[in-house]
Structures are given as structure tokens and as C-alpha cells.
XYZ file of C-alpha atoms in Angstrom:
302
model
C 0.000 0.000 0.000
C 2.889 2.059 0.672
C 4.367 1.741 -2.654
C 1.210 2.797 -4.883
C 0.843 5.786 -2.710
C 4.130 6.997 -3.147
C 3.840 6.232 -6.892
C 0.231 8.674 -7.246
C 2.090 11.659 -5.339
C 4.396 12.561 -8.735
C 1.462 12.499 -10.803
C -0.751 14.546 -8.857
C 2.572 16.984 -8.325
C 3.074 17.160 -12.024
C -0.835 17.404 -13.098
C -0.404 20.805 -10.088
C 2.448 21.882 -12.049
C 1.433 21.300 -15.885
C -1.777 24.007 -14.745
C 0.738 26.566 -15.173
C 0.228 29.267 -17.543
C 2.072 30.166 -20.617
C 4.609 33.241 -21.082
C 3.427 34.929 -24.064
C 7.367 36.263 -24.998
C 7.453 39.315 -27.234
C 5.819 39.721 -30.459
C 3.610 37.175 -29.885
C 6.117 33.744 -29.456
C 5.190 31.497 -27.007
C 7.549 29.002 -24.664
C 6.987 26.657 -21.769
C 7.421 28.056 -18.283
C 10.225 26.973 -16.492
C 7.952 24.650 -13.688
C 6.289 22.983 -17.239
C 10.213 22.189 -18.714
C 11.064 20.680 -15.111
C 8.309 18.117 -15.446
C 9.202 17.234 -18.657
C 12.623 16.601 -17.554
C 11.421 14.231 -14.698
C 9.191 12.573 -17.089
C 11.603 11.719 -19.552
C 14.488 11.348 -16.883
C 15.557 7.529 -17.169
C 14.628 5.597 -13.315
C 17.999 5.726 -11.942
C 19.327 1.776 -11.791
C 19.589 -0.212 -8.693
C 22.067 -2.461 -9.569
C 25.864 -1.458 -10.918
C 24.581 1.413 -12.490
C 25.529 0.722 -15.926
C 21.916 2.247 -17.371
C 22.297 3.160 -21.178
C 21.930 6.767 -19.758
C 22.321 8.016 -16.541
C 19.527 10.795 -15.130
C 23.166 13.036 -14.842
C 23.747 12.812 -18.662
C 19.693 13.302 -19.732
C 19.650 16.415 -17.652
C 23.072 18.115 -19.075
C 21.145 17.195 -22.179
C 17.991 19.079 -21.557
C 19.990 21.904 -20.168
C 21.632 21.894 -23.198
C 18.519 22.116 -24.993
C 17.366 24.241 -22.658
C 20.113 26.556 -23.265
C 20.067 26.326 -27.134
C 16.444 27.343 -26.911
C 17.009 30.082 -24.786
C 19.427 31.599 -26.784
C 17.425 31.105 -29.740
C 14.895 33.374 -28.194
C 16.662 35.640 -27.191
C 18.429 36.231 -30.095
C 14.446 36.585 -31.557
C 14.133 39.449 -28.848
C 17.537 40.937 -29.761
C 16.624 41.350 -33.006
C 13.104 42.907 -32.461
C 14.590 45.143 -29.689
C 17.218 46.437 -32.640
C 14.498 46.649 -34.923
C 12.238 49.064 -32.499
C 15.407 50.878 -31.736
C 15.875 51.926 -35.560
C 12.422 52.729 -35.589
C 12.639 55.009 -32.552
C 15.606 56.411 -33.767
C 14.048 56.923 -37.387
C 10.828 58.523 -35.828
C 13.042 60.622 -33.222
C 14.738 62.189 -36.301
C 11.566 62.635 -38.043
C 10.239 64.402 -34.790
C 13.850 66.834 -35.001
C 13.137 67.371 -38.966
C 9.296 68.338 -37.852
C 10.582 70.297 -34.820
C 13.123 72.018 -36.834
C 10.628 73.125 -39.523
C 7.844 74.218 -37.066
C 10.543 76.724 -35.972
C 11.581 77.734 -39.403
C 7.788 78.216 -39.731
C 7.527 80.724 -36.584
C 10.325 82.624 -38.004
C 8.391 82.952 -41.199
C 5.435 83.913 -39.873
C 7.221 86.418 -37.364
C 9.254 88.006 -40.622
C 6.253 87.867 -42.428
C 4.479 89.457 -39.619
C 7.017 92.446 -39.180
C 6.924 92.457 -43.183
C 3.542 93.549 -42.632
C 3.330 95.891 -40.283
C 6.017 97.296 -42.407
C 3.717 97.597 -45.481
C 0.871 98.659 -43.384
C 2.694 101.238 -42.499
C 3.622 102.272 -46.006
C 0.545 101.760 -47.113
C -0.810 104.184 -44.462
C 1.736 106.235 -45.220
C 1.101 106.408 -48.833
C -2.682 107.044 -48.222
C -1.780 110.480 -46.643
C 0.500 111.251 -48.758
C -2.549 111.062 -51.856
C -4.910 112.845 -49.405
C -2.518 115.472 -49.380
C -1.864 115.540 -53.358
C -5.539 115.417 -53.280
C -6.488 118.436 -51.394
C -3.370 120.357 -53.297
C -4.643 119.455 -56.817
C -8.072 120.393 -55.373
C -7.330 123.505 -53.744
C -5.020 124.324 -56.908
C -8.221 123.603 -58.994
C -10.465 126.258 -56.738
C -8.054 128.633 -57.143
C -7.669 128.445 -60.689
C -11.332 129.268 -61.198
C -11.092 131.935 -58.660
C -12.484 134.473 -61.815
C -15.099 131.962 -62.729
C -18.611 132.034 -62.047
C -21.669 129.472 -62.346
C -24.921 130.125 -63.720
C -27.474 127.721 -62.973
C -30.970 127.577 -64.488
C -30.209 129.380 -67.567
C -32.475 128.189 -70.150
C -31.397 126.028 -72.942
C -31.864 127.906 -76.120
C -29.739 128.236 -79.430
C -29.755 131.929 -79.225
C -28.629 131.665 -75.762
C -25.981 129.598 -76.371
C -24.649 131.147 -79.091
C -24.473 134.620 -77.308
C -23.330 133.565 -73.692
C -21.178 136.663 -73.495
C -23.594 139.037 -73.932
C -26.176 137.069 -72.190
C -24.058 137.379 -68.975
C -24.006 141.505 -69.647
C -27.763 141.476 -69.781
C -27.827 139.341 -66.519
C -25.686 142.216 -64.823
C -27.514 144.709 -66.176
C -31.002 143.180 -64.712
C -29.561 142.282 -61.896
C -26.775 144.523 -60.434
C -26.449 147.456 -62.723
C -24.570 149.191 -60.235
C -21.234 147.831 -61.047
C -21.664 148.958 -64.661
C -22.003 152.662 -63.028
C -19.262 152.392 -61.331
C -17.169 151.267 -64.180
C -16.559 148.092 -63.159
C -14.998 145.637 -65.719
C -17.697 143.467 -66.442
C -16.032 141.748 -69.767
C -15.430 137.887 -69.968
C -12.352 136.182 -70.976
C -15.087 133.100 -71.959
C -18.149 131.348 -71.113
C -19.429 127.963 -71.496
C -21.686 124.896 -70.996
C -20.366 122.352 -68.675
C -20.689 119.414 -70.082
C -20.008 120.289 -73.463
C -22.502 117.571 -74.817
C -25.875 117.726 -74.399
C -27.762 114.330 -72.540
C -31.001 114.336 -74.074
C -32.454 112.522 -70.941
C -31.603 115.235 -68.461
C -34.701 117.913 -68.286
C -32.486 120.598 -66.308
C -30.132 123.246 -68.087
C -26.624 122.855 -68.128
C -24.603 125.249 -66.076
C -22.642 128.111 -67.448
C -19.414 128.394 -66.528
C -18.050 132.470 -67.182
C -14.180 133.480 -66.691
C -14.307 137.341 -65.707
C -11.196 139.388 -66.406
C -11.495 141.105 -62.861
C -11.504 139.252 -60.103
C -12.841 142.138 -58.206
C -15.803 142.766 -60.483
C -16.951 138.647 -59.939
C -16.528 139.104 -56.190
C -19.086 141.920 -56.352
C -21.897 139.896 -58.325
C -21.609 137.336 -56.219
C -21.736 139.561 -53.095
C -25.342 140.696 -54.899
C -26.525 137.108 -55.834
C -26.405 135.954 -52.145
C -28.014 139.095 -50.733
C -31.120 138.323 -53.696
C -32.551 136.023 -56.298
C -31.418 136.859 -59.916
C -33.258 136.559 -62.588
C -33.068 136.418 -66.476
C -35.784 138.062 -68.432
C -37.573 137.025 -65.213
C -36.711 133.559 -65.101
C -35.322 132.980 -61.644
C -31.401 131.762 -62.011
C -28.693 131.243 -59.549
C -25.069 132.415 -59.335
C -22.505 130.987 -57.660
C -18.848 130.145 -57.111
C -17.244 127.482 -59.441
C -15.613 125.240 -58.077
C -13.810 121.663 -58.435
C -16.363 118.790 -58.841
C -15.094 117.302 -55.827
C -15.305 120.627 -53.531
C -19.090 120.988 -55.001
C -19.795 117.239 -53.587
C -18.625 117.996 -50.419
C -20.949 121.518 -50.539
C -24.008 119.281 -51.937
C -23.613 116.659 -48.487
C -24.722 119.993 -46.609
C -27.804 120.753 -48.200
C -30.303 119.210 -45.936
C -29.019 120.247 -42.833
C -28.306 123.786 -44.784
C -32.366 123.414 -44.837
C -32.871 122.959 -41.733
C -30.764 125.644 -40.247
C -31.988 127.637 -41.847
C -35.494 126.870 -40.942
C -34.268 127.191 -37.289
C -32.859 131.158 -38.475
C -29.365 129.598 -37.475
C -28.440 131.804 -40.478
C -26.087 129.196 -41.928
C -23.580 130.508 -44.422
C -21.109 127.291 -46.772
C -17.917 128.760 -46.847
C -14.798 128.159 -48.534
C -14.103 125.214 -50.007
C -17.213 123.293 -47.932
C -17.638 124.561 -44.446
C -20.550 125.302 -42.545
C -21.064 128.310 -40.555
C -23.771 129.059 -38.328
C -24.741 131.998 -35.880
C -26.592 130.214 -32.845
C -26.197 132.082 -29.431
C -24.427 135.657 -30.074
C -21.780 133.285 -31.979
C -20.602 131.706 -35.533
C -19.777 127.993 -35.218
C -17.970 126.304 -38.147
C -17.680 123.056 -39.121
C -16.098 121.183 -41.497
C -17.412 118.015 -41.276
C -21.158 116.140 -41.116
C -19.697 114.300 -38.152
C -18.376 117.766 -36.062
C -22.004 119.026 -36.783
C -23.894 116.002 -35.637
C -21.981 116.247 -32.350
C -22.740 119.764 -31.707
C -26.448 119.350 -32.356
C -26.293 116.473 -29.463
């Protein structure tokens, strides 16, 4: 009884021992656990003889076999890990110079950007530059265009005839003489160097006159009929007509974008007065406000 109880306790040892798990290895490759290899060996190991001991092989030789093997196999696998482990190196080392190269250009990018940048601000600058520079040229070329028609005056509402517009000069004298023949007893200079219509083509599809456009040959004698015209209505075989300043398309715009509160000021007996090129005076409380903007009016009013 003895005897078949000692000979269940190695197999219930090595059925304990063959429940061990497997070591999944890297990449995958699976080997034996160690405990798993050491029941093979006492499996396999040759029953060591009782007699002279002259066994074909001795449990001594079968296990420096099987370490042998053991070894071998070993070696084998780790010479499978070696080269896996070189294998990620290269591909760290590939990817950590691929992160330098994309580090390295991010900052060639920021310097771009910050050149680029200070480029412009640069050109902003220009650029603002530059845009005072034409609003200066601007107002010069304007102001040299008022000046130059300093002598001129425009007629507006003169009626579009033939046999006015062939005799503009000596409609103009009969205008002064209706109107203002004062300066003719004075001696004034009335004569005219020219006189026009502005534009010099006719558009069919505007109803209203074109304005007349006269260069006097005294600057003093235009001053004085337009003194008269704003003190009165003139008139034209007694047609109503107006008389005013010429001046530079753009400086009339900028007189036109006062009209409606011209209107109303004067509705309000602000007594408002457009002076030269395209302010607006007023007199409003025993004083005479200018502007010379919409904007400076619109905050005033408030």
C-alpha cells in the first residue's frame, strides 16, 4: 500500500504543475514556463538503476542534455528578442529624427510667420503712409483747382436755347444789367475772358439746363456779383437763375452733403452761411460755429 501511494504523489505533483500558464514572450512567441520544462525533464528522466549502475543513460547525462537544450532554446529566443529590440530601436531612432526634422521646420515656420508678420506691419505702415500722402496731393490738386477758377462764375438755371448759347457773353451783360447794374455805373470791368456749358454735350435725358461756366477778367468785379446774388434772387428776363462760385467737382460734392441740414438751419434762423471750399457756418447764441465736417455738426447738435 505504501508503494502505490508513493507512486500517485508525482502524478498529482506534475498534473499541479502542468496548470501553469504560458509566457506569451514578445511579439507574440510562445515558450513553456520553467515549472512545465522541469516536469518534462522528470518525465523523460531515465529511473535511476539499482544495480551497478551501468543504465544506457544516466539521469546526470539526460539532464546536461535538456539543459543543453534548454540553453540552445534560450538563446534562440533571445536572439528573436535581440533582433526585435534592434528593430524598435531603428524605428525610434528613425521617428526621433523625423520628430527633429518636424521640430526644426515648425521653428523655421515661426520665423516665417514672425518676418512675415514684421513684413507687414512694415507695409501697413507704407501703405498708411502712402494714403496720406494722396490725401494730401488730393487736397493740393483740389485747392489748386479752386483757385484756378477763382475768376469763374456758375450760372445755374439758364435756359437752354440756341440763341442763348450762341451769345453767352452778352447774355451774362444782360444778366448784370437786370440784376446789379450798379457795377456797370461804377465802371466796373464786367467783360469775360469766356463762357461755357459744362458738359459740353448735351444728354437728351436730363430735363435741367446745363450750367454756365463764365471766366471774368477782374476778379474784383466777380466778387461783387456774387456779393449781390447771395443778398437776392437773380433773374433772367424774369426767369429765376442762380449764381454761384465754381468750383472743383469734388469741392461741389462735399458743398451738396450739406444741403439738408443747410435746410434745416436755416429753418431754425441759425443763419447758416457754406464757406470756402465746404464749411458750414452758423450763428446760434451771439456766436458763428464752423464746421467742417457732417460728423463735427452732428456732435454739436447732441
Amino acid at each position: 500500500m505504501a508503494n502505490s501511494t508513493e507512486a500517485q504523489k508525482p502524478q498529482n505533483i506534475k498534473k499541479n504543475k502542468k496548470k501553469g500558464a504560458t509566457l506569451d514572450t514578445f511579439y507574440g512567441a510562445k515558450i513553456q514556463n520553467t515549472e512545465q520544462i522541469e516536469d518534462d525533464i522528470q518525465e523523460n528522466a531515465p529511473k535511476p538503476s539499482k544495480g551497478n549502475g551501468n543504465s544506457p543513460q544516466t539521469y546526470e547525462e539526460f539532464e546536461s542534455e535538456m539543459t543543453k537544450k534548454m540553453e540552445a532554446f534560450w538563446e534562440e529566443k533571445l536572439e528573436i528578442m535581440q533582433k526585435k529590440f534592434t528593430h524598435l530601436q531603428n524605428r525610434y531612432d528613425e521617428t526621433e529624427k523625423e520628430n527633429q526634422a518636424l521640430k526644426a521646420r515648425i521653428r523655421q515656420l515661426e520665423d516665417n510667420d514672425r518676418v512675415k508678420e514684421q513684413e507687414l506691419i512694415k507695409q501697413s505702415q507704407n501703405t498708411k503712409k502712402l494714403e496720406e500722402n494722396i490725401k494730401y496731393l488730393t487736397d493740393k490738386m483740389t485747392d489748386l483747382e479752386n483757385r484756378g477758377r477763382r475768376d469763374n462764375l456758375r450760372i445755374i438755371g439758364l435756359p437752354e436755347k440756341p440763341e442763348i448759347n450762341t451769345k453767352l457773353d452778352m447774355v451774362i451783360q444782360d444778366i448784370i444789367k437786370e440784376n446789379c447794374p450798379e457795377i456797370l455805373e461804377q465802371g466796373g470791368n464786367t467783360a469775360t475772358d469766356r463762357a461755357h456749358r459744362t458738359p459740353s454735350t448735351l444728354n437728351p435725358q436730363k430735363t435741367t439746363p446745363r450750367n454756365v461756366i463764365a471766366k471774368f477778367q477782374s476778379y474784383q468785379t466777380k466778387e461783387k456779383i456774387l456779393q449781390e446774388a447771395r443778398k437776392r434772387q437773380f433773374r433772367y428776363k424774369g426767369m429765376p437763375i442762380r449764381v454761384t462760385q465754381d468750383l472743383a467737382s469734388s469741392t461741389l460734392n462735399d458743398r451738396k452733403a450739406w444741403n439738408m441740414i443747410f435746410r434745416k438751419a436755416r429753418e431754425l434762423g441759425l443763419q447758416p452761411r457754406i464757406s470756402y471750399p465746404a464749411k458750414l457756418t452758423i450763428y446760434f447764441q451771439g456766436k458763428v460755429w464752423a464746421f467742417n465736417k457732417i460728423e463735427d455738426f452732428q456732435l454739436f447738435a447732441k
